[in-house]
């Protein structure tokens, strides 16, 4: 009896939730660009409780072409419920002296991923995202994981291109990417609509991501380009690169079914 | 100083929130079908605190073709940020003896509308929605508001058609629609991800919608058809019609900047 | 016996053609901006057989929010098969001394409209198009047809915004729009793929649009803005405005089931 | 001087054509199901000039997750111009006694692929297509190329699911797939709109695909399911399976810059 399900819509049988119960298993192809934004601007995006990183302005741009499922994996056979693409920017900082990252901007292209992100503290919006793929076959349309292979990513939101990046592979990477390596600490937030409480969110807390069963392929690295474009409704140009590091390509997987609240805001 | 905005992403300037601050002004073209679902099934969709309606199984199917904006109306000039379409089903019930409705299922086609709905207690998912329009000009492609005019609506989610309805206008309506008339009481819900708390949502409350500055056009009514289709991930077929009442066409507008919590769940 | 249908796919029953048989009935809400591009650039977009207009650089930017159907109107009840939005630019010229327009660029958001356009000589691509709507009800989200009402349109293609315009109504129009008034003469083109014939199209002809049963609402006019943005895959910035005339808002309908070939190219 | 480009829109610089000049290089992940439709129905989909296959009703269902580019490969760095997904059904037949296939139905999800298909004689419409991917990494969200790996594909058109299939891999394949192996002979068709000529297409010919530089990965095979659903605007249910053979998974690439016309229709 009663309504069932991990999220709305909760229903008699509980099969309808936009986000199914954890655990959520992920695998995806990644393109990462280590870069530095203007130090002051980057610091301004850090939530209360996270201090600026000593390597001022340190950020990473990340694109992921994901496939995910819940336990049992049924979504994999109805792949519109398992695939999505995502672009995000993390700003590096210190939490209690530890190196962390925090997600300032993130776009995904599917609703279940948007809501699943909000629950984890990722400030997701919908966008339209495209990432060059590698097929492991060869030929002129398949860049491959090899020196000279070129990959591109674009992200558009509300009918504007807000981000574009390219990576040209040179060699296997020794340890990178670095700017996306720290644990991620995000702001989980859910607003109130009651009159007088529009600035008194029902949920407002600093949360630290928890994951398990991480898998990663070999990582290749090379030169990179990155551009971030603002709009009336986006301030991501404030995080535009002032210096660009290396770009990286790899495949990554993990499982998520936990989250740690580290501080109420 | 500090991050600003009504919702995530909260940023230094506060221009980036997926949902801007209330008030939210709406205007839209509506197609409504008064109908009855199986009484037991309809009752099973009522959240704790709402009792079955004495007119057992009473439901309404609603399609709305919306344009909305926040104060100042800037979204109206960048219309991808102001327009969306929506399909929903309300089940009728009693709250403390008063006739109310509650939204069991709702699909919208834009992200800002999805998140704005979650904040109001609407269990929104993304769908693809189409509604016949009237242009007030005439000719074979323009049904008009007149006897014999035919309107259709379809809704698809995750690559399946889940709802379709038609209304054929006959005459101006005396008082309808009726099944969507009561105040709407929804479940506001925001899940927790911390291990062991997947069934202990951070927000779980019965909320009653509050609105102001309501405007409505003349209403036309006529005969209607309605089909609701289930899927592995949707139980909306449980609310399929066992009897169909009248269909309605009209234009409606209002403003929302408040919400009343009536009960913690 | 045999395969049936107006276009591919042709099938045993003939119900599957991407474009159904003519006649095609249309009704739509229009936003038009009369403007002038650089004279030399505009002339360069004229196909062989059309001479530059004496009012050098004369162009119109047009956005239309359409509903269309074939005979019988069945698509109106399955509105994803009847609705689409469209943005285009026409360059003015002279054909045999007569004032004409020719469509240099056009984006639509549905496949049936794209293929129907190619058959008529409109060089359609897919884009994502949004146009502010008027609902005739009033309130802050409904601009209405009145002095001070503001309308916007945006068009994006391949993840970039390529066009944006606004019109602020001032008064009923005496005769406008003017730059979109002439008969439209387009290039109908269908390429060959056989080796050595990539520049020998199977169809390449100048065609003059034919329509009937035209209906038009009252026209309002006012001030306008317009920006056209280029990209690696678009040269529409070559037609960017050097001078902007008036903007217009109205509703228009017609029927098409004929086309006149005026010259083989 | 003059307008340039392989297809419309043809422009002064020739950078704007919806389809760029051949050659077109392709690489993609394939899911194929060998099956048999009702013999009479399958024969009814054969164009004039192609006789029924002696193995009556022989068909293949194919899903491809493509990446393509023209010479130089610039589209690969702007991947919305290079990636698309596609679902199609081929009916087997005999042309001059030779085993061939012909494409009865095909959906793609991008405009450049739609127009490129029409030029090649593929009767493309737009659809929404999803195909399970393999990432070569492992873990619960990555099926891999191994015994027990499950793959799914869905295709929706005009808001309805029209096709769905699954393949469960068992072992490396010895020679399959078979029903998609023959050369493909399609109908190239471009309609006329002039009054009285709606059934007198400007282009109507049987064309045989020509390709080069074909690459193929190892092929795995296993059991398969397949369902094809009709609609008012689709007759694909006429080609629904009466018997299902094996399913296949592999990666394939080739180059196209030629086409052979074998017969005027």
mmCIF file with all atom_site columns, C-alpha atoms in Angstrom, chain C residues 75-193:
data_model
loop_
_atom_site.group_PDB
_atom_site.id
_atom_site.type_symbol
_atom_site.label_atom_id
_atom_site.label_alt_id
_atom_site.label_comp_id
_atom_site.label_asym_id
_atom_site.label_entity_id
_atom_site.label_seq_id
_atom_site.pdbx_PDB_ins_code
_atom_site.Cartn_x
_atom_site.Cartn_y
_atom_site.Cartn_z
_atom_site.occupancy
_atom_site.B_iso_or_equiv
_atom_site.pdbx_formal_charge
_atom_site.auth_seq_id
_atom_site.auth_comp_id
_atom_site.auth_asym_id
_atom_site.auth_atom_id
_atom_site.pdbx_PDB_model_num
ATOM 1   C CA . UNK C 1 75  ? -2.469 15.392 -39.816 1.00 0.00 ? 75  UNK C CA 1
ATOM 2   C CA . UNK C 1 76  ? -4.195 18.038 -37.680 1.00 0.00 ? 76  UNK C CA 1
ATOM 3   C CA . UNK C 1 77  ? -5.228 15.348 -35.166 1.00 0.00 ? 77  UNK C CA 1
ATOM 4   C CA . UNK C 1 78  ? -1.662 13.957 -34.990 1.00 0.00 ? 78  UNK C CA 1
ATOM 5   C CA . UNK C 1 79  ? -0.066 17.373 -34.712 1.00 0.00 ? 79  UNK C CA 1
ATOM 6   C CA . UNK C 1 80  ? 3.587  16.252 -34.826 1.00 0.00 ? 80  UNK C CA 1
ATOM 7   C CA . UNK C 1 81  ? 2.821  15.639 -38.507 1.00 0.00 ? 81  UNK C CA 1
ATOM 8   C CA . UNK C 1 82  ? 1.336  19.110 -39.039 1.00 0.00 ? 82  UNK C CA 1
ATOM 9   C CA . UNK C 1 83  ? 3.309  21.678 -37.051 1.00 0.00 ? 83  UNK C CA 1
ATOM 10  C CA . UNK C 1 84  ? 6.727  23.155 -37.722 1.00 0.00 ? 84  UNK C CA 1
ATOM 11  C CA . UNK C 1 85  ? 8.659  26.365 -37.395 1.00 0.00 ? 85  UNK C CA 1
ATOM 12  C CA . UNK C 1 86  ? 10.736 28.002 -40.073 1.00 0.00 ? 86  UNK C CA 1
ATOM 13  C CA . UNK C 1 87  ? 13.213 30.865 -40.456 1.00 0.00 ? 87  UNK C CA 1
ATOM 14  C CA . UNK C 1 88  ? 14.369 32.166 -43.824 1.00 0.00 ? 88  UNK C CA 1
ATOM 15  C CA . UNK C 1 89  ? 16.046 35.023 -45.643 1.00 0.00 ? 89  UNK C CA 1
ATOM 16  C CA . UNK C 1 90  ? 14.970 36.175 -49.079 1.00 0.00 ? 90  UNK C CA 1
ATOM 17  C CA . UNK C 1 91  ? 17.064 38.371 -51.331 1.00 0.00 ? 91  UNK C CA 1
ATOM 18  C CA . UNK C 1 92  ? 15.165 40.680 -53.682 1.00 0.00 ? 92  UNK C CA 1
ATOM 19  C CA . UNK C 1 93  ? 15.964 40.705 -57.404 1.00 0.00 ? 93  UNK C CA 1
ATOM 20  C CA . UNK C 1 94  ? 14.558 41.053 -60.909 1.00 0.00 ? 94  UNK C CA 1
ATOM 21  C CA . UNK C 1 95  ? 13.506 38.182 -63.144 1.00 0.00 ? 95  UNK C CA 1
ATOM 22  C CA . UNK C 1 96  ? 12.818 39.321 -66.686 1.00 0.00 ? 96  UNK C CA 1
ATOM 23  C CA . UNK C 1 97  ? 12.483 42.772 -65.192 1.00 0.00 ? 97  UNK C CA 1
ATOM 24  C CA . UNK C 1 98  ? 9.862  41.763 -62.656 1.00 0.00 ? 98  UNK C CA 1
ATOM 25  C CA . UNK C 1 99  ? 10.500 42.227 -58.947 1.00 0.00 ? 99  UNK C CA 1
ATOM 26  C CA . UNK C 1 100 ? 10.949 38.822 -57.329 1.00 0.00 ? 100 UNK C CA 1
ATOM 27  C CA . UNK C 1 101 ? 12.477 37.326 -54.205 1.00 0.00 ? 101 UNK C CA 1
ATOM 28  C CA . UNK C 1 102 ? 14.654 34.248 -53.877 1.00 0.00 ? 102 UNK C CA 1
ATOM 29  C CA . UNK C 1 103 ? 15.269 32.189 -50.788 1.00 0.00 ? 103 UNK C CA 1
ATOM 30  C CA . UNK C 1 104 ? 18.965 32.132 -49.877 1.00 0.00 ? 104 UNK C CA 1
ATOM 31  C CA . UNK C 1 105 ? 18.738 30.319 -46.550 1.00 0.00 ? 105 UNK C CA 1
ATOM 32  C CA . UNK C 1 106 ? 15.974 28.487 -44.745 1.00 0.00 ? 106 UNK C CA 1
ATOM 33  C CA . UNK C 1 107 ? 15.777 26.301 -41.659 1.00 0.00 ? 107 UNK C CA 1
ATOM 34  C CA . UNK C 1 108 ? 12.802 24.229 -40.526 1.00 0.00 ? 108 UNK C CA 1
ATOM 35  C CA . UNK C 1 109 ? 12.418 21.918 -37.561 1.00 0.00 ? 109 UNK C CA 1
ATOM 36  C CA . UNK C 1 110 ? 10.591 18.894 -39.033 1.00 0.00 ? 110 UNK C CA 1
ATOM 37  C CA . UNK C 1 111 ? 11.503 16.354 -41.694 1.00 0.00 ? 111 UNK C CA 1
ATOM 38  C CA . UNK C 1 112 ? 8.270  16.498 -43.714 1.00 0.00 ? 112 UNK C CA 1
ATOM 39  C CA . UNK C 1 113 ? 8.723  20.254 -44.056 1.00 0.00 ? 113 UNK C CA 1
ATOM 40  C CA . UNK C 1 114 ? 12.351 19.826 -45.110 1.00 0.00 ? 114 UNK C CA 1
ATOM 41  C CA . UNK C 1 115 ? 11.528 17.395 -47.919 1.00 0.00 ? 115 UNK C CA 1
ATOM 42  C CA . UNK C 1 116 ? 8.435  19.356 -48.972 1.00 0.00 ? 116 UNK C CA 1
ATOM 43  C CA . UNK C 1 117 ? 10.685 22.395 -49.222 1.00 0.00 ? 117 UNK C CA 1
ATOM 44  C CA . UNK C 1 118 ? 13.273 20.684 -51.427 1.00 0.00 ? 118 UNK C CA 1
ATOM 45  C CA . UNK C 1 119 ? 10.486 19.711 -53.827 1.00 0.00 ? 119 UNK C CA 1
ATOM 46  C CA . UNK C 1 120 ? 9.448  23.399 -54.010 1.00 0.00 ? 120 UNK C CA 1
ATOM 47  C CA . UNK C 1 121 ? 13.004 24.697 -54.426 1.00 0.00 ? 121 UNK C CA 1
ATOM 48  C CA . UNK C 1 122 ? 13.479 25.916 -50.856 1.00 0.00 ? 122 UNK C CA 1
ATOM 49  C CA . UNK C 1 123 ? 17.056 25.045 -49.760 1.00 0.00 ? 123 UNK C CA 1
ATOM 50  C CA . UNK C 1 124 ? 15.952 23.769 -46.366 1.00 0.00 ? 124 UNK C CA 1
ATOM 51  C CA . UNK C 1 125 ? 18.104 22.488 -43.557 1.00 0.00 ? 125 UNK C CA 1
ATOM 52  C CA . UNK C 1 126 ? 16.966 21.478 -40.117 1.00 0.00 ? 126 UNK C CA 1
ATOM 53  C CA . UNK C 1 127 ? 17.307 24.033 -37.355 1.00 0.00 ? 127 UNK C CA 1
ATOM 54  C CA . UNK C 1 128 ? 15.870 24.707 -33.949 1.00 0.00 ? 128 UNK C CA 1
ATOM 55  C CA . UNK C 1 129 ? 13.511 27.675 -34.107 1.00 0.00 ? 129 UNK C CA 1
ATOM 56  C CA . UNK C 1 130 ? 11.537 29.547 -31.463 1.00 0.00 ? 130 UNK C CA 1
ATOM 57  C CA . UNK C 1 131 ? 9.088  32.405 -31.963 1.00 0.00 ? 131 UNK C CA 1
ATOM 58  C CA . UNK C 1 132 ? 7.216  34.377 -29.307 1.00 0.00 ? 132 UNK C CA 1
ATOM 59  C CA . UNK C 1 133 ? 3.500  33.687 -29.462 1.00 0.00 ? 133 UNK C CA 1
ATOM 60  C CA . UNK C 1 134 ? 0.425  35.767 -28.830 1.00 0.00 ? 134 UNK C CA 1
ATOM 61  C CA . UNK C 1 135 ? -2.602 34.137 -27.180 1.00 0.00 ? 135 UNK C CA 1
ATOM 62  C CA . UNK C 1 136 ? -5.255 36.847 -27.334 1.00 0.00 ? 136 UNK C CA 1
ATOM 63  C CA . UNK C 1 137 ? -5.872 36.627 -23.601 1.00 0.00 ? 137 UNK C CA 1
ATOM 64  C CA . UNK C 1 138 ? -3.671 39.269 -21.985 1.00 0.00 ? 138 UNK C CA 1
ATOM 65  C CA . UNK C 1 139 ? -1.513 39.228 -18.878 1.00 0.00 ? 139 UNK C CA 1
ATOM 66  C CA . UNK C 1 140 ? 2.261  39.629 -18.506 1.00 0.00 ? 140 UNK C CA 1
ATOM 67  C CA . UNK C 1 141 ? 3.173  36.482 -20.517 1.00 0.00 ? 141 UNK C CA 1
ATOM 68  C CA . UNK C 1 142 ? 0.981  37.342 -23.515 1.00 0.00 ? 142 UNK C CA 1
ATOM 69  C CA . UNK C 1 143 ? 2.287  40.186 -25.699 1.00 0.00 ? 143 UNK C CA 1
ATOM 70  C CA . UNK C 1 144 ? -0.905 40.584 -27.715 1.00 0.00 ? 144 UNK C CA 1
ATOM 71  C CA . UNK C 1 145 ? -1.341 42.485 -30.959 1.00 0.00 ? 145 UNK C CA 1
ATOM 72  C CA . UNK C 1 146 ? -0.977 45.953 -29.544 1.00 0.00 ? 146 UNK C CA 1
ATOM 73  C CA . UNK C 1 147 ? 1.419  48.872 -29.276 1.00 0.00 ? 147 UNK C CA 1
ATOM 74  C CA . UNK C 1 148 ? 4.410  47.929 -27.141 1.00 0.00 ? 148 UNK C CA 1
ATOM 75  C CA . UNK C 1 149 ? 4.063  44.172 -27.663 1.00 0.00 ? 149 UNK C CA 1
ATOM 76  C CA . UNK C 1 150 ? 7.473  42.570 -28.119 1.00 0.00 ? 150 UNK C CA 1
ATOM 77  C CA . UNK C 1 151 ? 8.182  39.433 -30.162 1.00 0.00 ? 151 UNK C CA 1
ATOM 78  C CA . UNK C 1 152 ? 11.440 37.514 -30.556 1.00 0.00 ? 152 UNK C CA 1
ATOM 79  C CA . UNK C 1 153 ? 12.715 34.755 -32.789 1.00 0.00 ? 153 UNK C CA 1
ATOM 80  C CA . UNK C 1 154 ? 15.857 32.639 -32.604 1.00 0.00 ? 154 UNK C CA 1
ATOM 81  C CA . UNK C 1 155 ? 17.253 30.017 -34.957 1.00 0.00 ? 155 UNK C CA 1
ATOM 82  C CA . UNK C 1 156 ? 20.072 27.585 -34.206 1.00 0.00 ? 156 UNK C CA 1
ATOM 83  C CA . UNK C 1 157 ? 21.663 25.081 -36.581 1.00 0.00 ? 157 UNK C CA 1
ATOM 84  C CA . UNK C 1 158 ? 24.280 22.472 -35.751 1.00 0.00 ? 158 UNK C CA 1
ATOM 85  C CA . UNK C 1 159 ? 24.527 23.716 -32.202 1.00 0.00 ? 159 UNK C CA 1
ATOM 86  C CA . UNK C 1 160 ? 25.032 27.415 -33.007 1.00 0.00 ? 160 UNK C CA 1
ATOM 87  C CA . UNK C 1 161 ? 22.635 30.334 -32.979 1.00 0.00 ? 161 UNK C CA 1
ATOM 88  C CA . UNK C 1 162 ? 22.579 31.595 -36.560 1.00 0.00 ? 162 UNK C CA 1
ATOM 89  C CA . UNK C 1 163 ? 19.782 34.172 -36.404 1.00 0.00 ? 163 UNK C CA 1
ATOM 90  C CA . UNK C 1 164 ? 17.923 36.275 -33.867 1.00 0.00 ? 164 UNK C CA 1
ATOM 91  C CA . UNK C 1 165 ? 15.440 39.086 -34.338 1.00 0.00 ? 165 UNK C CA 1
ATOM 92  C CA . UNK C 1 166 ? 12.967 41.113 -32.328 1.00 0.00 ? 166 UNK C CA 1
ATOM 93  C CA . UNK C 1 167 ? 9.984  43.231 -33.297 1.00 0.00 ? 167 UNK C CA 1
ATOM 94  C CA . UNK C 1 168 ? 8.260  45.772 -31.024 1.00 0.00 ? 168 UNK C CA 1
ATOM 95  C CA . UNK C 1 169 ? 4.795  46.617 -32.344 1.00 0.00 ? 169 UNK C CA 1
ATOM 96  C CA . UNK C 1 170 ? 3.747  50.234 -32.727 1.00 0.00 ? 170 UNK C CA 1
ATOM 97  C CA . UNK C 1 171 ? 0.682  50.390 -34.973 1.00 0.00 ? 171 UNK C CA 1
ATOM 98  C CA . UNK C 1 172 ? -1.310 48.708 -37.707 1.00 0.00 ? 172 UNK C CA 1
ATOM 99  C CA . UNK C 1 173 ? 0.733  48.575 -40.892 1.00 0.00 ? 173 UNK C CA 1
ATOM 100 C CA . UNK C 1 174 ? -0.156 50.318 -44.125 1.00 0.00 ? 174 UNK C CA 1
ATOM 101 C CA . UNK C 1 175 ? 0.865  47.763 -46.705 1.00 0.00 ? 175 UNK C CA 1
ATOM 102 C CA . UNK C 1 176 ? 3.882  46.039 -45.209 1.00 0.00 ? 176 UNK C CA 1
ATOM 103 C CA . UNK C 1 177 ? 5.912  43.940 -45.187 1.00 0.00 ? 177 UNK C CA 1
ATOM 104 C CA . UNK C 1 178 ? 7.426  44.998 -48.490 1.00 0.00 ? 178 UNK C CA 1
ATOM 105 C CA . UNK C 1 179 ? 10.663 43.037 -48.912 1.00 0.00 ? 179 UNK C CA 1
ATOM 106 C CA . UNK C 1 180 ? 8.896  39.690 -48.828 1.00 0.00 ? 180 UNK C CA 1
ATOM 107 C CA . UNK C 1 181 ? 6.024  40.749 -51.070 1.00 0.00 ? 181 UNK C CA 1
ATOM 108 C CA . UNK C 1 182 ? 7.246  39.766 -54.532 1.00 0.00 ? 182 UNK C CA 1
ATOM 109 C CA . UNK C 1 183 ? 6.691  36.353 -56.073 1.00 0.00 ? 183 UNK C CA 1
ATOM 110 C CA . UNK C 1 184 ? 9.352  33.891 -54.961 1.00 0.00 ? 184 UNK C CA 1
ATOM 111 C CA . UNK C 1 185 ? 11.615 32.268 -57.541 1.00 0.00 ? 185 UNK C CA 1
ATOM 112 C CA . UNK C 1 186 ? 13.792 29.476 -56.152 1.00 0.00 ? 186 UNK C CA 1
ATOM 113 C CA . UNK C 1 187 ? 16.316 26.922 -57.357 1.00 0.00 ? 187 UNK C CA 1
ATOM 114 C CA . UNK C 1 188 ? 15.056 23.341 -57.407 1.00 0.00 ? 188 UNK C CA 1
ATOM 115 C CA . UNK C 1 189 ? 18.088 21.069 -57.190 1.00 0.00 ? 189 UNK C CA 1
ATOM 116 C CA . UNK C 1 190 ? 18.722 17.344 -56.754 1.00 0.00 ? 190 UNK C CA 1
ATOM 117 C CA . UNK C 1 191 ? 22.306 16.102 -56.933 1.00 0.00 ? 191 UNK C CA 1
ATOM 118 C CA . UNK C 1 192 ? 23.807 13.127 -58.731 1.00 0.00 ? 192 UNK C CA 1
ATOM 119 C CA . UNK C 1 193 ? 26.223 10.758 -56.995 1.00 0.00 ? 193 UNK C CA 1
#
